[in-house]
Amino acid sequence: MLELATPGASPSRAQVARLVAATNTAPSADNCQPFRFAWDGEALTIFHDEDRARNILDHRGRASQITLGGVAAALSIAASAEGFTARLDLTPGLPGTAWATARFEPLGEAAPHELHGWLERRCTDRRLYQGGSVPASVRSAIEGDAAGDPGCHVRFVEGCPPALRDYLLRGDGYVWHHDRVYRDIMRWFRFTQREIDATRDGAPWRSLGLDIPELPGLGFARSRLVQTLLDRGGLSRIWRYRLQTQLDSSAGLFCVTAPSGSPIDFVRAGRLGLFAWLRLNGAGFGVQPYIVQSLFAHAFAEGDPAPGTLPEFVELFRGGPATIARAFGLAANERPLWLFRVGLSPAMPALLRTKRLPVEKVLSILDSAPP
Ligand SMILES: Cc1cc2nc3c(=O)[nH]c(=O)nc-3n(C[C@H](O)[C@H](O)[C@H](O)COP(=O)(O)O)c2cc1C
């Protein structure tokens, strides 16, 4: 039952706990959940967790900034379900510091956000899709969300143009080719149900879209030997084939663009990306982001690649944003910041879904906060 907030009231502790739990369903790279929340009775401060965010793919905090955008979108939707409007002050800055502060005002008679029922159902779907075509009504609702962020857009392309397909396939190899990228990703892979239940974070092996049962020794995938097999052995061909079939099964791709690659524009892209994701899941479409070939490529395009960048990938990634821009027909002032594939897909079984840390682990309530 929805409680109606009384005029002038702040959310109660129970309401804050519920809205933080709903906010924390927001996606993060590898489900690392890099934000913490503190409620003092007036403001909800959102802290960046430097240790959880540590990842070579989070160069200059860009993956965290995208994640913060999703957290901001989820918070505004979750607050509306508790009868409040959230006013957010976004300050993405140094790792480990406060990156946002939210204050709440009663919504009055206004209805909760239409997407509130989708926060907990949203998920990353890496299975094969069943093609389809994104309905015009869904696209125009997504465009409506983008209108709130001048200069930002969500662009769609049907199918996958050959140059973009080639770029996506070649870029994907970076994960296997680069020791540090592989290690950082493996830190968050969960290979047994026991590991999943104990940590409530990271990406369960089942969610990778490969139909592999729990097998003793799957954790061996963290080893250098498996990385080498993936990089140079037969496994790399299987993985590449998998990505090809994933692209072939999709309705197309979509890309969130912004006028610049500033931290705030990455946050805005993350916010819009989550609204689009929720709307597409709500319309029966599966969604899967591609971080390496979009977000990570920016570092190369801007001449600021992450330390330890492999020279053989520099040219590929440097040309990435232009390849994406051509495929989507972007205007000169549009920067492609976040890329996804999309396609019709049935609801995700519970077993394939990721978990979240319990709310008491992510939220601290100061003694001064009223009950
Ligand atoms: C910044 C960011 C980058 C991501 N990059 C990828 C990616 O490259 N490939 C992928 O399959 N999923 C990617 N994801 C999806 C996350 O792995 C996923 O959101 C997380 O594991 C939680 O699962 P859920 O989305 O099902 O809740 C990304 C998510 C975020 C927020």
CSV table of N, CA, C and O in Angstrom, one decimal, residues 195-297:
chain,number,residue,atom,x,y,z
A,195,GLU,N,28.6,-18.8,-3.5
A,195,GLU,CA,29.3,-17.5,-3.6
A,195,GLU,C,28.3,-16.4,-3.9
A,195,GLU,O,28.4,-15.3,-3.3
A,196,ILE,N,27.3,-16.7,-4.7
A,196,ILE,CA,26.3,-15.7,-5.0
A,196,ILE,C,25.5,-15.3,-3.8
A,196,ILE,O,25.3,-14.1,-3.5
A,197,ASP,N,25.1,-16.3,-3.0
A,197,ASP,CA,24.3,-16.0,-1.8
A,197,ASP,C,25.1,-15.3,-0.7
A,197,ASP,O,24.6,-14.5,0.0
A,198,ALA,N,26.4,-15.7,-0.6
A,198,ALA,CA,27.2,-15.1,0.4
A,198,ALA,C,27.5,-13.6,0.1
A,198,ALA,O,27.6,-12.8,1.0
A,199,THR,N,27.8,-13.3,-1.2
A,199,THR,CA,28.2,-11.9,-1.5
A,199,THR,C,27.1,-11.0,-1.9
A,199,THR,O,27.2,-9.8,-1.6
A,200,ARG,N,26.1,-11.5,-2.5
A,200,ARG,CA,25.0,-10.7,-3.1
A,200,ARG,C,25.4,-9.6,-4.0
A,200,ARG,O,24.8,-8.5,-4.0
A,201,ASP,N,26.5,-9.8,-4.6
A,201,ASP,CA,27.0,-8.8,-5.6
A,201,ASP,C,27.6,-9.6,-6.8
A,201,ASP,O,27.5,-10.8,-6.8
A,202,GLY,N,28.2,-8.9,-7.7
A,202,GLY,CA,28.9,-9.5,-8.8
A,202,GLY,C,27.9,-10.2,-9.8
A,202,GLY,O,26.7,-10.1,-9.7
A,203,ALA,N,28.5,-10.8,-10.9
A,203,ALA,CA,27.7,-11.4,-12.0
A,203,ALA,C,27.7,-12.9,-11.9
A,203,ALA,O,28.7,-13.5,-12.0
A,204,PRO,N,26.5,-13.5,-11.6
A,204,PRO,CA,26.5,-15.0,-11.6
A,204,PRO,C,26.8,-15.6,-12.9
A,204,PRO,O,26.4,-15.0,-13.9
A,205,TRP,N,27.5,-16.7,-13.0
A,205,TRP,CA,27.9,-17.3,-14.3
A,205,TRP,C,26.7,-17.5,-15.1
A,205,TRP,O,26.7,-17.4,-16.3
A,206,ARG,N,25.5,-17.8,-14.5
A,206,ARG,CA,24.3,-18.2,-15.2
A,206,ARG,C,23.8,-16.9,-16.0
A,206,ARG,O,23.1,-17.1,-17.0
A,207,SER,N,24.1,-15.7,-15.5
A,207,SER,CA,23.6,-14.5,-16.1
A,207,SER,C,24.3,-14.1,-17.4
A,207,SER,O,24.0,-13.2,-18.1
A,208,LEU,N,25.4,-14.9,-17.7
A,208,LEU,CA,26.2,-14.6,-18.9
A,208,LEU,C,25.5,-15.0,-20.2
A,208,LEU,O,26.0,-14.7,-21.3
A,209,GLY,N,24.4,-15.7,-20.1
A,209,GLY,CA,23.7,-16.1,-21.3
A,209,GLY,C,24.2,-17.4,-21.9
A,209,GLY,O,23.9,-17.8,-23.0
A,210,LEU,N,25.1,-18.1,-21.1
A,210,LEU,CA,25.6,-19.4,-21.5
A,210,LEU,C,24.9,-20.4,-20.7
A,210,LEU,O,24.8,-20.3,-19.5
A,211,ASP,N,24.3,-21.4,-21.3
A,211,ASP,CA,23.5,-22.4,-20.5
A,211,ASP,C,24.4,-23.4,-19.9
A,211,ASP,O,24.5,-24.6,-20.3
A,212,ILE,N,25.2,-23.0,-18.9
A,212,ILE,CA,26.1,-23.9,-18.2
A,212,ILE,C,25.6,-24.2,-16.8
A,212,ILE,O,25.4,-23.2,-16.0
A,213,PRO,N,25.5,-25.4,-16.4
A,213,PRO,CA,25.1,-25.7,-15.0
A,213,PRO,C,26.2,-25.4,-14.1
A,213,PRO,O,27.3,-25.2,-14.5
A,214,GLU,N,25.9,-25.4,-12.8
A,214,GLU,CA,26.9,-25.3,-11.8
A,214,GLU,C,27.8,-26.5,-11.8
A,214,GLU,O,27.4,-27.6,-11.6
A,215,LEU,N,29.1,-26.3,-12.1
A,215,LEU,CA,30.0,-27.4,-12.2
A,215,LEU,C,31.2,-27.1,-11.2
A,215,LEU,O,31.7,-26.0,-11.1
A,216,PRO,N,31.7,-28.2,-10.5
A,216,PRO,CA,32.8,-28.0,-9.7
A,216,PRO,C,34.0,-27.5,-10.6
A,216,PRO,O,34.1,-28.0,-11.7
A,217,GLY,N,34.7,-26.6,-10.1
A,217,GLY,CA,35.9,-26.1,-10.9
A,217,GLY,C,35.6,-25.0,-11.8
A,217,GLY,O,36.5,-24.6,-12.5
A,218,LEU,N,34.4,-24.5,-11.9
A,218,LEU,CA,34.1,-23.4,-12.8
A,218,LEU,C,35.0,-22.2,-12.5
A,218,LEU,O,35.4,-21.4,-13.3
A,219,GLY,N,35.3,-22.0,-11.1
A,219,GLY,CA,36.1,-20.9,-10.7
A,219,GLY,C,37.5,-20.9,-11.3
A,219,GLY,O,38.2,-19.9,-11.2
A,220,PHE,N,37.8,-22.0,-11.9
A,220,PHE,CA,39.1,-22.1,-12.6
A,220,PHE,C,39.2,-21.1,-13.7
A,220,PHE,O,40.3,-20.7,-14.2
A,221,ALA,N,38.0,-20.6,-14.1
A,221,ALA,CA,38.0,-19.6,-15.2
A,221,ALA,C,38.8,-18.3,-14.8
A,221,ALA,O,39.2,-17.5,-15.7
A,222,ARG,N,39.0,-18.1,-13.5
A,222,ARG,CA,39.8,-17.0,-13.0
A,222,ARG,C,41.3,-17.1,-13.4
A,222,ARG,O,42.0,-16.2,-13.3
A,223,SER,N,41.7,-18.3,-13.7
A,223,SER,CA,43.2,-18.6,-13.9
A,223,SER,C,43.7,-18.0,-15.2
A,223,SER,O,43.0,-17.8,-16.2
A,224,ARG,N,45.0,-17.8,-15.2
A,224,ARG,CA,45.7,-17.3,-16.3
A,224,ARG,C,45.6,-18.2,-17.5
A,224,ARG,O,45.4,-17.8,-18.7
A,225,LEU,N,45.5,-19.5,-17.2
A,225,LEU,CA,45.5,-20.5,-18.3
A,225,LEU,C,44.2,-20.3,-19.1
A,225,LEU,O,44.2,-20.3,-20.4
A,226,VAL,N,43.0,-20.1,-18.4
A,226,VAL,CA,41.8,-20.0,-19.1
A,226,VAL,C,41.8,-18.7,-19.9
A,226,VAL,O,41.3,-18.6,-21.0
A,227,GLN,N,42.4,-17.6,-19.3
A,227,GLN,CA,42.5,-16.4,-20.0
A,227,GLN,C,43.2,-16.6,-21.3
A,227,GLN,O,42.8,-16.1,-22.4
A,228,THR,N,44.3,-17.3,-21.3
A,228,THR,CA,45.1,-17.6,-22.5
A,228,THR,C,44.2,-18.4,-23.5
A,228,THR,O,44.2,-18.1,-24.7
A,229,LEU,N,43.5,-19.4,-23.0
A,229,LEU,CA,42.6,-20.2,-23.9
A,229,LEU,C,41.6,-19.3,-24.6
A,229,LEU,O,41.2,-19.4,-25.7
A,230,LEU,N,41.0,-18.3,-23.8
A,230,LEU,CA,40.0,-17.4,-24.3
A,230,LEU,C,40.6,-16.5,-25.3
A,230,LEU,O,40.0,-16.1,-26.3
A,231,ASP,N,41.9,-16.1,-25.0
A,231,ASP,CA,42.5,-15.1,-25.9
A,231,ASP,C,43.0,-15.7,-27.2
A,231,ASP,O,42.8,-15.2,-28.3
A,232,ARG,N,43.7,-16.9,-27.1
A,232,ARG,CA,44.3,-17.4,-28.2
A,232,ARG,C,43.8,-18.8,-28.7
A,232,ARG,O,44.0,-19.2,-29.8
A,233,GLY,N,43.1,-19.5,-27.8
A,233,GLY,CA,42.7,-20.8,-28.1
A,233,GLY,C,41.3,-20.9,-28.7
A,233,GLY,O,40.7,-19.9,-29.1
A,234,GLY,N,40.8,-22.1,-28.8
A,234,GLY,CA,39.5,-22.3,-29.4
A,234,GLY,C,38.4,-21.6,-28.7
A,234,GLY,O,37.4,-21.2,-29.3
A,235,LEU,N,38.6,-21.3,-27.4
A,235,LEU,CA,37.5,-20.6,-26.6
A,235,LEU,C,37.2,-19.3,-27.2
A,235,LEU,O,36.1,-18.8,-27.2
A,236,SER,N,38.2,-18.6,-27.7
A,236,SER,CA,38.0,-17.2,-28.2
A,236,SER,C,37.1,-17.3,-29.4
A,236,SER,O,36.2,-16.4,-29.6
A,237,ARG,N,37.2,-18.4,-30.3
A,237,ARG,CA,36.3,-18.5,-31.4
A,237,ARG,C,34.9,-18.8,-31.0
A,237,ARG,O,33.9,-18.2,-31.6
A,238,ILE,N,34.7,-19.5,-29.9
A,238,ILE,CA,33.4,-19.8,-29.4
A,238,ILE,C,32.7,-18.5,-28.9
A,238,ILE,O,31.6,-18.2,-29.2
A,239,TRP,N,33.6,-17.7,-28.2
A,239,TRP,CA,33.1,-16.5,-27.6
A,239,TRP,C,32.7,-15.5,-28.7
A,239,TRP,O,31.6,-14.8,-28.6
A,240,ARG,N,33.5,-15.4,-29.7
A,240,ARG,CA,33.3,-14.5,-30.8
A,240,ARG,C,32.0,-14.9,-31.6
A,240,ARG,O,31.1,-14.1,-31.9
A,241,TYR,N,31.8,-16.2,-31.8
A,241,TYR,CA,30.6,-16.8,-32.4
A,241,TYR,C,29.4,-16.4,-31.6
A,241,TYR,O,28.4,-16.0,-32.1
A,242,ARG,N,29.6,-16.5,-30.3
A,242,ARG,CA,28.5,-16.2,-29.3
A,242,ARG,C,28.0,-14.7,-29.5
A,242,ARG,O,26.9,-14.4,-29.7
A,243,LEU,N,29.0,-13.8,-29.6
A,243,LEU,CA,28.7,-12.4,-29.8
A,243,LEU,C,28.0,-12.1,-31.1
A,243,LEU,O,27.1,-11.4,-31.2
A,244,GLN,N,28.5,-12.8,-32.2
A,244,GLN,CA,27.9,-12.7,-33.5
A,244,GLN,C,26.4,-13.1,-33.4
A,244,GLN,O,25.5,-12.4,-33.9
A,245,THR,N,26.2,-14.3,-32.8
A,245,THR,CA,24.8,-14.7,-32.8
A,245,THR,C,23.9,-13.8,-31.9
A,245,THR,O,22.7,-13.6,-32.2
A,246,GLN,N,24.5,-13.3,-30.8
A,246,GLN,CA,23.8,-12.3,-30.0
A,246,GLN,C,23.4,-11.1,-30.8
A,246,GLN,O,22.2,-10.7,-30.8
A,247,LEU,N,24.3,-10.6,-31.6
A,247,LEU,CA,24.0,-9.4,-32.5
A,247,LEU,C,23.0,-9.8,-33.5
A,247,LEU,O,22.0,-9.1,-33.8
A,248,ASP,N,23.1,-11.0,-34.2
A,248,ASP,CA,22.2,-11.4,-35.2
A,248,ASP,C,20.8,-11.6,-34.7
A,248,ASP,O,19.8,-11.5,-35.4
A,249,SER,N,20.7,-12.0,-33.4
A,249,SER,CA,19.3,-12.2,-32.8
A,249,SER,C,18.6,-10.9,-32.4
A,249,SER,O,17.5,-10.9,-32.0
A,250,SER,N,19.4,-9.8,-32.4
A,250,SER,CA,18.8,-8.6,-31.9
A,250,SER,C,18.0,-7.8,-32.9
A,250,SER,O,18.2,-7.9,-34.1
A,251,ALA,N,17.1,-7.0,-32.3
A,251,ALA,CA,16.3,-6.1,-33.2
A,251,ALA,C,17.2,-5.0,-33.7
A,251,ALA,O,17.1,-4.5,-34.8
A,252,GLY,N,18.2,-4.6,-32.9
A,252,GLY,CA,19.1,-3.5,-33.3
A,252,GLY,C,19.9,-3.1,-32.1
A,252,GLY,O,20.1,-3.8,-31.1
A,253,LEU,N,20.4,-1.9,-32.2
A,253,LEU,CA,21.3,-1.3,-31.1
A,253,LEU,C,20.7,0.1,-30.8
A,253,LEU,O,20.1,0.7,-31.6
A,254,PHE,N,21.0,0.5,-29.5
A,254,PHE,CA,20.7,1.9,-29.3
A,254,PHE,C,21.9,2.5,-28.5
A,254,PHE,O,22.7,1.8,-27.9
A,255,CYS,N,22.0,3.8,-28.6
A,255,CYS,CA,23.2,4.5,-28.1
A,255,CYS,C,22.7,5.8,-27.5
A,255,CYS,O,21.9,6.6,-28.0
A,256,VAL,N,23.2,6.1,-26.2
A,256,VAL,CA,22.9,7.3,-25.6
A,256,VAL,C,24.0,8.3,-25.9
A,256,VAL,O,25.2,8.0,-25.8
A,257,THR,N,23.6,9.5,-26.4
A,257,THR,CA,24.6,10.5,-26.7
A,257,THR,C,24.5,11.7,-25.9
A,257,THR,O,23.4,12.0,-25.3
A,258,ALA,N,25.6,12.5,-25.7
A,258,ALA,CA,25.6,13.7,-25.0
A,258,ALA,C,26.5,14.7,-25.7
A,258,ALA,O,27.3,14.3,-26.5
A,259,PRO,N,26.4,16.0,-25.3
A,259,PRO,CA,27.2,17.0,-26.1
A,259,PRO,C,28.7,16.9,-25.7
A,259,PRO,O,29.5,17.4,-26.5
A,260,SER,N,29.1,16.3,-24.6
A,260,SER,CA,30.5,16.3,-24.2
A,260,SER,C,30.8,15.0,-23.4
A,260,SER,O,29.8,14.2,-23.1
A,261,GLY,N,32.0,14.8,-23.1
A,261,GLY,CA,32.4,13.6,-22.3
A,261,GLY,C,32.7,14.1,-20.9
A,261,GLY,O,33.6,13.5,-20.2
A,262,SER,N,32.1,15.2,-20.4
A,262,SER,CA,32.3,15.7,-19.1
A,262,SER,C,31.7,14.7,-18.0
A,262,SER,O,30.8,14.0,-18.4
A,263,PRO,N,32.1,14.7,-16.8
A,263,PRO,CA,31.5,13.8,-15.8
A,263,PRO,C,30.0,14.0,-15.7
A,263,PRO,O,29.3,13.0,-15.7
A,264,ILE,N,29.5,15.2,-15.8
A,264,ILE,CA,28.1,15.4,-15.7
A,264,ILE,C,27.4,14.8,-16.9
A,264,ILE,O,26.3,14.2,-16.8
A,265,ASP,N,28.0,14.9,-18.1
A,265,ASP,CA,27.3,14.3,-19.2
A,265,ASP,C,27.3,12.8,-19.2
A,265,ASP,O,26.4,12.2,-19.6
A,266,PHE,N,28.4,12.2,-18.6
A,266,PHE,CA,28.3,10.7,-18.4
A,266,PHE,C,27.2,10.4,-17.4
A,266,PHE,O,26.5,9.4,-17.6
A,267,VAL,N,27.0,11.2,-16.4
A,267,VAL,CA,25.9,11.0,-15.4
A,267,VAL,C,24.5,11.1,-16.2
A,267,VAL,O,23.6,10.2,-16.0
A,268,ARG,N,24.4,12.1,-17.0
A,268,ARG,CA,23.2,12.3,-17.7
A,268,ARG,C,22.9,11.1,-18.7
A,268,ARG,O,21.8,10.6,-18.8
A,269,ALA,N,24.0,10.6,-19.3
A,269,ALA,CA,23.8,9.5,-20.2
A,269,ALA,C,23.4,8.3,-19.4
A,269,ALA,O,22.6,7.5,-19.9
A,270,GLY,N,23.9,8.1,-18.2
A,270,GLY,CA,23.6,7.0,-17.4
A,270,GLY,C,22.1,7.1,-17.0
A,270,GLY,O,21.4,6.1,-16.9
A,271,ARG,N,21.6,8.3,-16.7
A,271,ARG,CA,20.3,8.5,-16.3
A,271,ARG,C,19.3,8.1,-17.4
A,271,ARG,O,18.4,7.4,-17.3
A,272,LEU,N,19.6,8.7,-18.6
A,272,LEU,CA,18.8,8.4,-19.8
A,272,LEU,C,18.8,6.9,-20.2
A,272,LEU,O,17.8,6.4,-20.6
A,273,GLY,N,20.0,6.3,-20.1
A,273,GLY,CA,20.2,4.9,-20.4
A,273,GLY,C,19.3,4.1,-19.5
A,273,GLY,O,18.6,3.2,-20.0
A,274,LEU,N,19.2,4.4,-18.2
A,274,LEU,CA,18.3,3.6,-17.4
A,274,LEU,C,16.8,3.8,-17.7
A,274,LEU,O,16.1,2.8,-17.7
A,275,PHE,N,16.4,5.1,-18.0
A,275,PHE,CA,15.0,5.2,-18.4
A,275,PHE,C,14.7,4.4,-19.7
A,275,PHE,O,13.6,3.7,-19.7
A,276,ALA,N,15.6,4.5,-20.6
A,276,ALA,CA,15.4,3.7,-21.9
A,276,ALA,C,15.3,2.2,-21.6
A,276,ALA,O,14.4,1.5,-22.1
A,277,TRP,N,16.2,1.7,-20.7
A,277,TRP,CA,16.3,0.3,-20.4
A,277,TRP,C,15.0,-0.1,-19.7
A,277,TRP,O,14.4,-1.2,-20.1
A,278,LEU,N,14.5,0.7,-18.8
A,278,LEU,CA,13.2,0.3,-18.1
A,278,LEU,C,12.1,0.3,-19.1
A,278,LEU,O,11.2,-0.6,-19.0
A,279,ARG,N,12.0,1.3,-19.9
A,279,ARG,CA,10.9,1.3,-20.9
A,279,ARG,C,11.0,0.1,-21.9
A,279,ARG,O,9.9,-0.5,-22.2
A,280,LEU,N,12.2,-0.2,-22.3
A,280,LEU,CA,12.3,-1.4,-23.2
A,280,LEU,C,12.0,-2.7,-22.5
A,280,LEU,O,11.3,-3.5,-23.1
A,281,ASN,N,12.5,-2.9,-21.3
A,281,ASN,CA,12.1,-4.1,-20.6
A,281,ASN,C,10.6,-4.2,-20.4
A,281,ASN,O,10.0,-5.2,-20.6
A,282,GLY,N,10.0,-3.0,-20.1
A,282,GLY,CA,8.6,-2.9,-19.9
A,282,GLY,C,7.8,-3.3,-21.1
A,282,GLY,O,6.7,-3.8,-21.1
A,283,ALA,N,8.4,-3.1,-22.3
A,283,ALA,CA,7.7,-3.4,-23.6
A,283,ALA,C,8.1,-4.8,-24.1
A,283,ALA,O,7.8,-5.2,-25.2
A,284,GLY,N,8.8,-5.6,-23.2
A,284,GLY,CA,9.1,-7.0,-23.6
A,284,GLY,C,10.5,-7.2,-24.3
A,284,GLY,O,10.7,-8.2,-25.0
A,285,PHE,N,11.3,-6.1,-24.3
A,285,PHE,CA,12.6,-6.2,-24.9
A,285,PHE,C,13.8,-6.5,-23.9
A,285,PHE,O,13.8,-5.9,-22.8
A,286,GLY,N,14.7,-7.3,-24.3
A,286,GLY,CA,15.9,-7.6,-23.5
A,286,GLY,C,16.9,-6.5,-23.9
A,286,GLY,O,16.9,-6.0,-25.0
A,287,VAL,N,17.8,-6.1,-23.0
A,287,VAL,CA,18.8,-5.1,-23.1
A,287,VAL,C,20.1,-5.5,-22.6
A,287,VAL,O,20.1,-6.1,-21.5
A,288,GLN,N,21.2,-5.2,-23.3
A,288,GLN,CA,22.5,-5.6,-22.9
A,288,GLN,C,23.5,-4.4,-23.2
A,288,GLN,O,23.6,-4.1,-24.4
A,289,PRO,N,24.2,-3.8,-22.2
A,289,PRO,CA,25.1,-2.8,-22.6
A,289,PRO,C,26.5,-3.3,-23.1
A,289,PRO,O,26.8,-4.5,-22.8
A,290,TYR,N,27.2,-2.5,-23.8
A,290,TYR,CA,28.6,-2.8,-24.2
A,290,TYR,C,29.5,-1.7,-23.7
A,290,TYR,O,29.5,-0.6,-24.2
A,291,ILE,N,30.2,-2.0,-22.6
A,291,ILE,CA,31.0,-0.9,-22.0
A,291,ILE,C,32.4,-0.7,-22.7
A,291,ILE,O,32.8,0.4,-23.0
A,292,VAL,N,33.0,-1.8,-23.1
A,292,VAL,CA,34.4,-1.6,-23.6
A,292,VAL,C,34.4,-0.8,-24.9
A,292,VAL,O,35.2,0.1,-25.1
A,293,GLN,N,33.4,-1.1,-25.8
A,293,GLN,CA,33.5,-0.5,-27.1
A,293,GLN,C,32.9,0.9,-27.2
A,293,GLN,O,33.0,1.6,-28.2
A,294,SER,N,32.2,1.3,-26.1
A,294,SER,CA,31.6,2.7,-26.1
A,294,SER,C,32.3,3.5,-25.0
A,294,SER,O,33.2,4.3,-25.3
A,295,LEU,N,32.0,3.3,-23.8
A,295,LEU,CA,32.5,4.1,-22.7
A,295,LEU,C,34.0,4.1,-22.6
A,295,LEU,O,34.7,5.1,-22.6
A,296,PHE,N,34.6,2.9,-22.8
A,296,PHE,CA,36.1,2.8,-22.6
A,296,PHE,C,36.8,3.4,-23.8
A,296,PHE,O,37.8,4.0,-23.7
A,297,ALA,N,36.1,3.3,-25.0
A,297,ALA,CA,36.8,3.9,-26.2
A,297,ALA,C,37.0,5.4,-26.1
A,297,ALA,O,37.9,5.9,-26.8
